[in-house]
Amino acid sequence: MRRTYQSALLAGLCVLAAGSAIADVKSDQPVKDSYITSKVKMELAKDKGTSALDIHVTTKDGMVMLDGKVRSQAEKELAEKDAKKVDGVAGVHNGLTVE
């Protein structure tokens, strides 16, 4: 019984940690690249004008790199706009190609 309780407690703590990692950050501390990547992916997924599954996002020192294939120039521009909305983004390198 005690082991089950400990496992449940550990699982709960993991969920809390994961939730706080993607919560909005309002701080003077620099935003971590993994947070920025997650938030950009969420913005792309929310936007019906972008095909988030076809867009690969990476972040290095606040610089977001978008790679993959999109259907139009408008979608390419929209993906870049979505990425720039995210707090902590220093710039966007748009390497998306239009099919």
mmCIF file of N, CA and C in Angstrom:
data_model
loop_
_atom_site.group_PDB
_atom_site.id
_atom_site.type_symbol
_atom_site.label_atom_id
_atom_site.label_comp_id
_atom_site.label_asym_id
_atom_site.label_seq_id
_atom_site.Cartn_x
_atom_site.Cartn_y
_atom_site.Cartn_z
ATOM 1 N N MET A 1 0.822 -1.194 0.000
ATOM 2 C CA MET A 1 0.000 0.000 0.000
ATOM 3 C C MET A 1 0.867 1.260 0.000
ATOM 4 N N ARG A 2 1.928 1.246 0.817
ATOM 5 C CA ARG A 2 2.809 2.401 0.897
ATOM 6 C C ARG A 2 3.513 2.645 -0.441
ATOM 7 N N ARG A 3 3.928 1.576 -1.105
ATOM 8 C CA ARG A 3 4.607 1.713 -2.395
ATOM 9 C C ARG A 3 3.649 2.327 -3.431
ATOM 10 N N THR A 4 2.384 1.932 -3.407
ATOM 11 C CA THR A 4 1.388 2.484 -4.321
ATOM 12 C C THR A 4 1.220 3.981 -4.066
ATOM 13 N N TYR A 5 1.156 4.370 -2.800
ATOM 14 C CA TYR A 5 1.031 5.776 -2.440
ATOM 15 C C TYR A 5 2.244 6.572 -2.937
ATOM 16 N N GLN A 6 3.436 6.030 -2.742
ATOM 17 C CA GLN A 6 4.646 6.714 -3.188
ATOM 18 C C GLN A 6 4.667 6.852 -4.709
ATOM 19 N N SER A 7 4.240 5.817 -5.401
ATOM 20 C CA SER A 7 4.196 5.869 -6.861
ATOM 21 C C SER A 7 3.198 6.922 -7.342
ATOM 22 N N ALA A 8 2.042 6.976 -6.697
ATOM 23 C CA ALA A 8 1.027 7.958 -7.063
ATOM 24 C C ALA A 8 1.527 9.374 -6.786
ATOM 25 N N LEU A 9 2.207 9.550 -5.663
ATOM 26 C CA LEU A 9 2.752 10.858 -5.310
ATOM 27 C C LEU A 9 3.809 11.289 -6.326
ATOM 28 N N LEU A 10 4.685 10.378 -6.696
ATOM 29 C CA LEU A 10 5.720 10.672 -7.676
ATOM 30 C C LEU A 10 5.106 11.030 -9.034
ATOM 31 N N ALA A 11 4.097 10.282 -9.439
ATOM 32 C CA ALA A 11 3.418 10.562 -10.711
ATOM 33 C C ALA A 11 2.773 11.947 -10.677
ATOM 34 N N GLY A 12 2.163 12.289 -9.552
ATOM 35 C CA GLY A 12 1.542 13.604 -9.406
ATOM 36 C C GLY A 12 2.557 14.725 -9.495
ATOM 37 N N LEU A 13 3.705 14.530 -8.868
ATOM 38 C CA LEU A 13 4.763 15.538 -8.921
ATOM 39 C C LEU A 13 5.286 15.717 -10.344
ATOM 40 N N CYS A 14 5.382 14.618 -11.083
ATOM 41 C CA CYS A 14 5.829 14.697 -12.479
ATOM 42 C C CYS A 14 4.843 15.499 -13.315
ATOM 43 N N VAL A 15 3.554 15.287 -13.086
ATOM 44 C CA VAL A 15 2.522 16.025 -13.818
ATOM 45 C C VAL A 15 2.615 17.509 -13.481
ATOM 46 N N LEU A 16 2.797 17.835 -12.209
ATOM 47 C CA LEU A 16 2.927 19.232 -11.815
ATOM 48 C C LEU A 16 4.155 19.878 -12.446
ATOM 49 N N ALA A 17 5.260 19.163 -12.465
ATOM 50 C CA ALA A 17 6.486 19.691 -13.053
ATOM 51 C C ALA A 17 6.306 19.932 -14.544
ATOM 52 N N ALA A 18 5.661 19.005 -15.221
ATOM 53 C CA ALA A 18 5.426 19.154 -16.661
ATOM 54 C C ALA A 18 4.499 20.328 -16.921
ATOM 55 N N GLY A 19 3.475 20.475 -16.112
ATOM 56 C CA GLY A 19 2.535 21.582 -16.274
ATOM 57 C C GLY A 19 3.196 22.924 -16.069
ATOM 58 N N SER A 20 4.058 23.022 -15.087
ATOM 59 C CA SER A 20 4.727 24.292 -14.835
ATOM 60 C C SER A 20 5.738 24.613 -15.921
ATOM 61 N N ALA A 21 6.261 23.605 -16.586
ATOM 62 C CA ALA A 21 7.238 23.840 -17.651
ATOM 63 C C ALA A 21 6.606 24.511 -18.852
ATOM 64 N N ILE A 22 5.291 24.306 -19.054
ATOM 65 C CA ILE A 22 4.645 24.920 -20.214
ATOM 66 C C ILE A 22 3.731 26.074 -19.835
ATOM 67 N N ALA A 23 3.687 26.414 -18.545
ATOM 68 C CA ALA A 23 2.892 27.554 -18.109
ATOM 69 C C ALA A 23 3.563 28.838 -18.584
ATOM 70 N N ASP A 24 2.779 29.914 -18.670
ATOM 71 C CA ASP A 24 3.357 31.184 -19.089
ATOM 72 C C ASP A 24 4.380 31.641 -18.067
ATOM 73 N N VAL A 25 5.533 32.064 -18.553
ATOM 74 C CA VAL A 25 6.610 32.518 -17.692
ATOM 75 C C VAL A 25 6.573 34.035 -17.646
ATOM 76 N N LYS A 26 6.463 34.582 -16.451
ATOM 77 C CA LYS A 26 6.505 36.032 -16.258
ATOM 78 C C LYS A 26 7.605 36.287 -15.241
ATOM 79 N N SER A 27 8.812 36.513 -15.728
ATOM 80 C CA SER A 27 9.968 36.625 -14.863
ATOM 81 C C SER A 27 11.059 37.403 -15.559
ATOM 82 N N ASP A 28 12.016 37.862 -14.771
ATOM 83 C CA ASP A 28 13.182 38.528 -15.342
ATOM 84 C C ASP A 28 14.228 37.523 -15.805
ATOM 85 N N GLN A 29 14.025 36.253 -15.494
ATOM 86 C CA GLN A 29 14.958 35.208 -15.882
ATOM 87 C C GLN A 29 14.837 34.945 -17.381
ATOM 88 N N PRO A 30 15.951 34.604 -18.037
ATOM 89 C CA PRO A 30 15.864 34.274 -19.463
ATOM 90 C C PRO A 30 14.983 33.049 -19.675
ATOM 91 N N VAL A 31 14.263 33.057 -20.778
ATOM 92 C CA VAL A 31 13.371 31.944 -21.095
ATOM 93 C C VAL A 31 14.203 30.823 -21.708
ATOM 94 N N LYS A 32 13.976 29.601 -21.227
ATOM 95 C CA LYS A 32 14.733 28.454 -21.728
ATOM 96 C C LYS A 32 14.293 28.091 -23.142
ATOM 97 N N ASP A 33 15.253 27.583 -23.899
ATOM 98 C CA ASP A 33 14.983 27.202 -25.284
ATOM 99 C C ASP A 33 13.900 26.134 -25.388
ATOM 100 N N SER A 34 13.890 25.170 -24.469
ATOM 101 C CA SER A 34 12.879 24.109 -24.524
ATOM 102 C C SER A 34 11.481 24.680 -24.317
ATOM 103 N N TYR A 35 11.362 25.683 -23.452
ATOM 104 C CA TYR A 35 10.079 26.352 -23.227
ATOM 105 C C TYR A 35 9.636 27.063 -24.502
ATOM 106 N N ILE A 36 10.570 27.786 -25.119
ATOM 107 C CA ILE A 36 10.243 28.516 -26.348
ATOM 108 C C ILE A 36 9.791 27.549 -27.432
ATOM 109 N N THR A 37 10.523 26.449 -27.607
ATOM 110 C CA THR A 37 10.149 25.458 -28.624
ATOM 111 C C THR A 37 8.742 24.934 -28.369
ATOM 112 N N SER A 38 8.431 24.598 -27.118
ATOM 113 C CA SER A 38 7.095 24.088 -26.777
ATOM 114 C C SER A 38 6.014 25.115 -27.061
ATOM 115 N N LYS A 39 6.256 26.357 -26.677
ATOM 116 C CA LYS A 39 5.260 27.404 -26.903
ATOM 117 C C LYS A 39 5.051 27.679 -28.396
ATOM 118 N N VAL A 40 6.129 27.661 -29.182
ATOM 119 C CA VAL A 40 5.985 27.879 -30.627
ATOM 120 C C VAL A 40 5.168 26.742 -31.238
ATOM 121 N N LYS A 41 5.461 25.506 -30.837
ATOM 122 C CA LYS A 41 4.686 24.367 -31.350
ATOM 123 C C LYS A 41 3.210 24.505 -30.991
ATOM 124 N N MET A 42 2.934 24.994 -29.777
ATOM 125 C CA MET A 42 1.542 25.191 -29.367
ATOM 126 C C MET A 42 0.872 26.267 -30.210
ATOM 127 N N GLU A 43 1.587 27.362 -30.497
ATOM 128 C CA GLU A 43 1.030 28.423 -31.338
ATOM 129 C C GLU A 43 0.709 27.897 -32.730
ATOM 130 N N LEU A 44 1.630 27.110 -33.283
ATOM 131 C CA LEU A 44 1.406 26.541 -34.612
ATOM 132 C C LEU A 44 0.213 25.594 -34.616
ATOM 133 N N ALA A 45 0.083 24.797 -33.556
ATOM 134 C CA ALA A 45 -1.028 23.845 -33.463
ATOM 135 C C ALA A 45 -2.370 24.566 -33.316
ATOM 136 N N LYS A 46 -2.378 25.694 -32.615
ATOM 137 C CA LYS A 46 -3.613 26.461 -32.425
ATOM 138 C C LYS A 46 -4.073 27.124 -33.715
ATOM 139 N N ASP A 47 -3.122 27.469 -34.562
ATOM 140 C CA ASP A 47 -3.423 28.222 -35.774
ATOM 141 C C ASP A 47 -3.896 27.279 -36.878
ATOM 142 N N LYS A 48 -5.141 27.438 -37.280
ATOM 143 C CA LYS A 48 -5.701 26.577 -38.330
ATOM 144 C C LYS A 48 -5.059 26.841 -39.697
ATOM 145 N N GLY A 49 -4.319 27.928 -39.814
ATOM 146 C CA GLY A 49 -3.671 28.270 -41.071
ATOM 147 C C GLY A 49 -2.318 27.608 -41.272
ATOM 148 N N THR A 50 -1.851 26.869 -40.245
ATOM 149 C CA THR A 50 -0.559 26.191 -40.371
ATOM 150 C C THR A 50 -0.722 24.700 -40.125
ATOM 151 N N SER A 51 0.075 23.929 -40.815
ATOM 152 C CA SER A 51 0.098 22.485 -40.630
ATOM 153 C C SER A 51 1.233 22.151 -39.664
ATOM 154 N N ALA A 52 0.935 22.203 -38.365
ATOM 155 C CA ALA A 52 1.950 22.075 -37.329
ATOM 156 C C ALA A 52 2.724 20.764 -37.408
ATOM 157 N N LEU A 53 2.098 19.707 -37.891
ATOM 158 C CA LEU A 53 2.777 18.412 -37.948
ATOM 159 C C LEU A 53 3.897 18.385 -38.982
ATOM 160 N N ASP A 54 3.840 19.283 -39.947
ATOM 161 C CA ASP A 54 4.850 19.324 -40.999
ATOM 162 C C ASP A 54 5.952 20.349 -40.730
ATOM 163 N N ILE A 55 5.839 21.055 -39.602
ATOM 164 C CA ILE A 55 6.812 22.096 -39.272
ATOM 165 C C ILE A 55 7.649 21.648 -38.080
ATOM 166 N N HIS A 56 8.951 21.586 -38.287
ATOM 167 C CA HIS A 56 9.890 21.189 -37.232
ATOM 168 C C HIS A 56 10.442 22.460 -36.584
ATOM 169 N N VAL A 57 10.399 22.503 -35.246
ATOM 170 C CA VAL A 57 10.822 23.691 -34.508
ATOM 171 C C VAL A 57 11.991 23.334 -33.603
ATOM 172 N N THR A 58 13.053 24.137 -33.670
ATOM 173 C CA THR A 58 14.161 24.031 -32.722
ATOM 174 C C THR A 58 14.513 25.441 -32.263
ATOM 175 N N THR A 59 15.122 25.521 -31.087
ATOM 176 C CA THR A 59 15.494 26.823 -30.542
ATOM 177 C C THR A 59 16.894 26.741 -29.960
ATOM 178 N N LYS A 60 17.701 27.737 -30.254
ATOM 179 C CA LYS A 60 19.057 27.831 -29.711
ATOM 180 C C LYS A 60 19.296 29.275 -29.292
ATOM 181 N N ASP A 61 19.508 29.488 -27.994
ATOM 182 C CA ASP A 61 19.754 30.826 -27.456
ATOM 183 C C ASP A 61 18.667 31.824 -27.856
ATOM 184 N N GLY A 62 17.415 31.372 -27.831
ATOM 185 C CA GLY A 62 16.284 32.232 -28.156
ATOM 186 C C GLY A 62 15.987 32.371 -29.638
ATOM 187 N N MET A 63 16.878 31.855 -30.484
ATOM 188 C CA MET A 63 16.663 31.912 -31.935
ATOM 189 C C MET A 63 15.883 30.675 -32.363
ATOM 190 N N VAL A 64 14.714 30.877 -32.941
ATOM 191 C CA VAL A 64 13.847 29.778 -33.368
ATOM 192 C C VAL A 64 14.140 29.444 -34.824
ATOM 193 N N MET A 65 14.321 28.150 -35.097
ATOM 194 C CA MET A 65 14.517 27.681 -36.459
ATOM 195 C C MET A 65 13.284 26.873 -36.869
ATOM 196 N N LEU A 66 12.678 27.262 -37.979
ATOM 197 C CA LEU A 66 11.530 26.545 -38.537
ATOM 198 C C LEU A 66 12.000 25.815 -39.788
ATOM 199 N N ASP A 67 11.741 24.516 -39.829
ATOM 200 C CA ASP A 67 12.105 23.709 -40.990
ATOM 201 C C ASP A 67 10.936 22.804 -41.344
ATOM 202 N N GLY A 68 10.900 22.383 -42.601
ATOM 203 C CA GLY A 68 9.842 21.495 -43.060
ATOM 204 C C GLY A 68 9.207 22.039 -44.322
ATOM 205 N N LYS A 69 8.063 21.470 -44.654
ATOM 206 C CA LYS A 69 7.369 21.857 -45.883
ATOM 207 C C LYS A 69 5.985 22.394 -45.545
ATOM 208 N N VAL A 70 5.620 23.466 -46.244
ATOM 209 C CA VAL A 70 4.294 24.058 -46.102
ATOM 210 C C VAL A 70 3.642 24.161 -47.478
ATOM 211 N N ARG A 71 2.340 24.408 -47.489
ATOM 212 C CA ARG A 71 1.586 24.408 -48.748
ATOM 213 C C ARG A 71 1.663 25.711 -49.526
ATOM 214 N N SER A 72 1.980 26.832 -48.834
ATOM 215 C CA SER A 72 1.957 28.127 -49.527
ATOM 216 C C SER A 72 2.905 29.122 -48.860
ATOM 217 N N GLN A 73 3.174 30.192 -49.585
ATOM 218 C CA GLN A 73 3.988 31.279 -49.033
ATOM 219 C C GLN A 73 3.270 31.908 -47.843
ATOM 220 N N ALA A 74 1.943 32.006 -47.928
ATOM 221 C CA ALA A 74 1.159 32.577 -46.830
ATOM 222 C C ALA A 74 1.313 31.741 -45.555
ATOM 223 N N GLU A 75 1.315 30.411 -45.690
ATOM 224 C CA GLU A 75 1.484 29.544 -44.530
ATOM 225 C C GLU A 75 2.894 29.709 -43.946
ATOM 226 N N LYS A 76 3.880 29.856 -44.809
ATOM 227 C CA LYS A 76 5.257 30.066 -44.358
ATOM 228 C C LYS A 76 5.353 31.345 -43.533
ATOM 229 N N GLU A 77 4.764 32.414 -44.021
ATOM 230 C CA GLU A 77 4.788 33.695 -43.324
ATOM 231 C C GLU A 77 4.001 33.639 -42.015
ATOM 232 N N LEU A 78 2.877 32.925 -42.026
ATOM 233 C CA LEU A 78 2.054 32.791 -40.831
ATOM 234 C C LEU A 78 2.795 32.020 -39.734
ATOM 235 N N ALA A 79 3.511 30.975 -40.108
ATOM 236 C CA ALA A 79 4.286 30.203 -39.144
ATOM 237 C C ALA A 79 5.341 31.085 -38.482
ATOM 238 N N GLU A 80 5.995 31.912 -39.266
ATOM 239 C CA GLU A 80 7.000 32.823 -38.717
ATOM 240 C C GLU A 80 6.353 33.837 -37.770
ATOM 241 N N LYS A 81 5.217 34.356 -38.164
ATOM 242 C CA LYS A 81 4.482 35.317 -37.324
ATOM 243 C C LYS A 81 4.091 34.665 -35.992
ATOM 244 N N ASP A 82 3.602 33.427 -36.043
ATOM 245 C CA ASP A 82 3.225 32.710 -34.831
ATOM 246 C C ASP A 82 4.426 32.527 -33.903
ATOM 247 N N ALA A 83 5.572 32.197 -34.484
ATOM 248 C CA ALA A 83 6.782 31.990 -33.681
ATOM 249 C C ALA A 83 7.211 33.281 -33.007
ATOM 250 N N LYS A 84 7.104 34.387 -33.698
ATOM 251 C CA LYS A 84 7.530 35.673 -33.146
ATOM 252 C C LYS A 84 6.657 36.147 -31.991
ATOM 253 N N LYS A 85 5.447 35.608 -31.863
ATOM 254 C CA LYS A 85 4.530 35.976 -30.775
ATOM 255 C C LYS A 85 5.011 35.499 -29.412
ATOM 256 N N VAL A 86 5.834 34.475 -29.395
ATOM 257 C CA VAL A 86 6.197 33.789 -28.148
ATOM 258 C C VAL A 86 7.240 34.597 -27.370
ATOM 259 N N ASP A 87 6.986 34.759 -26.066
ATOM 260 C CA ASP A 87 7.935 35.449 -25.196
ATOM 261 C C ASP A 87 9.283 34.741 -25.213
ATOM 262 N N GLY A 88 10.342 35.522 -25.281
ATOM 263 C CA GLY A 88 11.685 34.971 -25.237
ATOM 264 C C GLY A 88 12.304 34.722 -26.594
ATOM 265 N N VAL A 89 11.520 34.836 -27.666
ATOM 266 C CA VAL A 89 12.050 34.610 -29.014
ATOM 267 C C VAL A 89 12.896 35.817 -29.413
ATOM 268 N N ALA A 90 14.174 35.546 -29.678
ATOM 269 C CA ALA A 90 15.099 36.611 -30.082
ATOM 270 C C ALA A 90 15.018 36.870 -31.583
ATOM 271 N N GLY A 91 14.645 35.858 -32.340
ATOM 272 C CA GLY A 91 14.526 35.971 -33.780
ATOM 273 C C GLY A 91 14.071 34.649 -34.349
ATOM 274 N N VAL A 92 13.723 34.659 -35.624
ATOM 275 C CA VAL A 92 13.235 33.448 -36.287
ATOM 276 C C VAL A 92 13.987 33.262 -37.596
ATOM 277 N N HIS A 93 14.554 32.079 -37.763
ATOM 278 C CA HIS A 93 15.138 31.676 -39.047
ATOM 279 C C HIS A 93 14.094 30.789 -39.728
ATOM 280 N N ASN A 94 13.499 31.282 -40.790
ATOM 281 C CA ASN A 94 12.427 30.573 -41.458
ATOM 282 C C ASN A 94 12.998 29.750 -42.611
ATOM 283 N N GLY A 95 13.262 28.472 -42.332
ATOM 284 C CA GLY A 95 13.786 27.567 -43.339
ATOM 285 C C GLY A 95 12.713 26.718 -43.987
ATOM 286 N N LEU A 96 11.449 27.107 -43.848
ATOM 287 C CA LEU A 96 10.354 26.342 -44.443
ATOM 288 C C LEU A 96 10.394 26.458 -45.964
ATOM 289 N N THR A 97 10.069 25.361 -46.621
ATOM 290 C CA THR A 97 9.997 25.371 -48.087
ATOM 291 C C THR A 97 8.549 25.165 -48.512
ATOM 292 N N VAL A 98 8.183 25.865 -49.564
ATOM 293 C CA VAL A 98 6.824 25.785 -50.092
ATOM 294 C C VAL A 98 6.783 24.670 -51.134
ATOM 295 N N GLU A 99 5.842 23.740 -50.937
ATOM 296 C CA GLU A 99 5.692 22.621 -51.892
ATOM 297 C C GLU A 99 4.920 23.072 -53.105
#
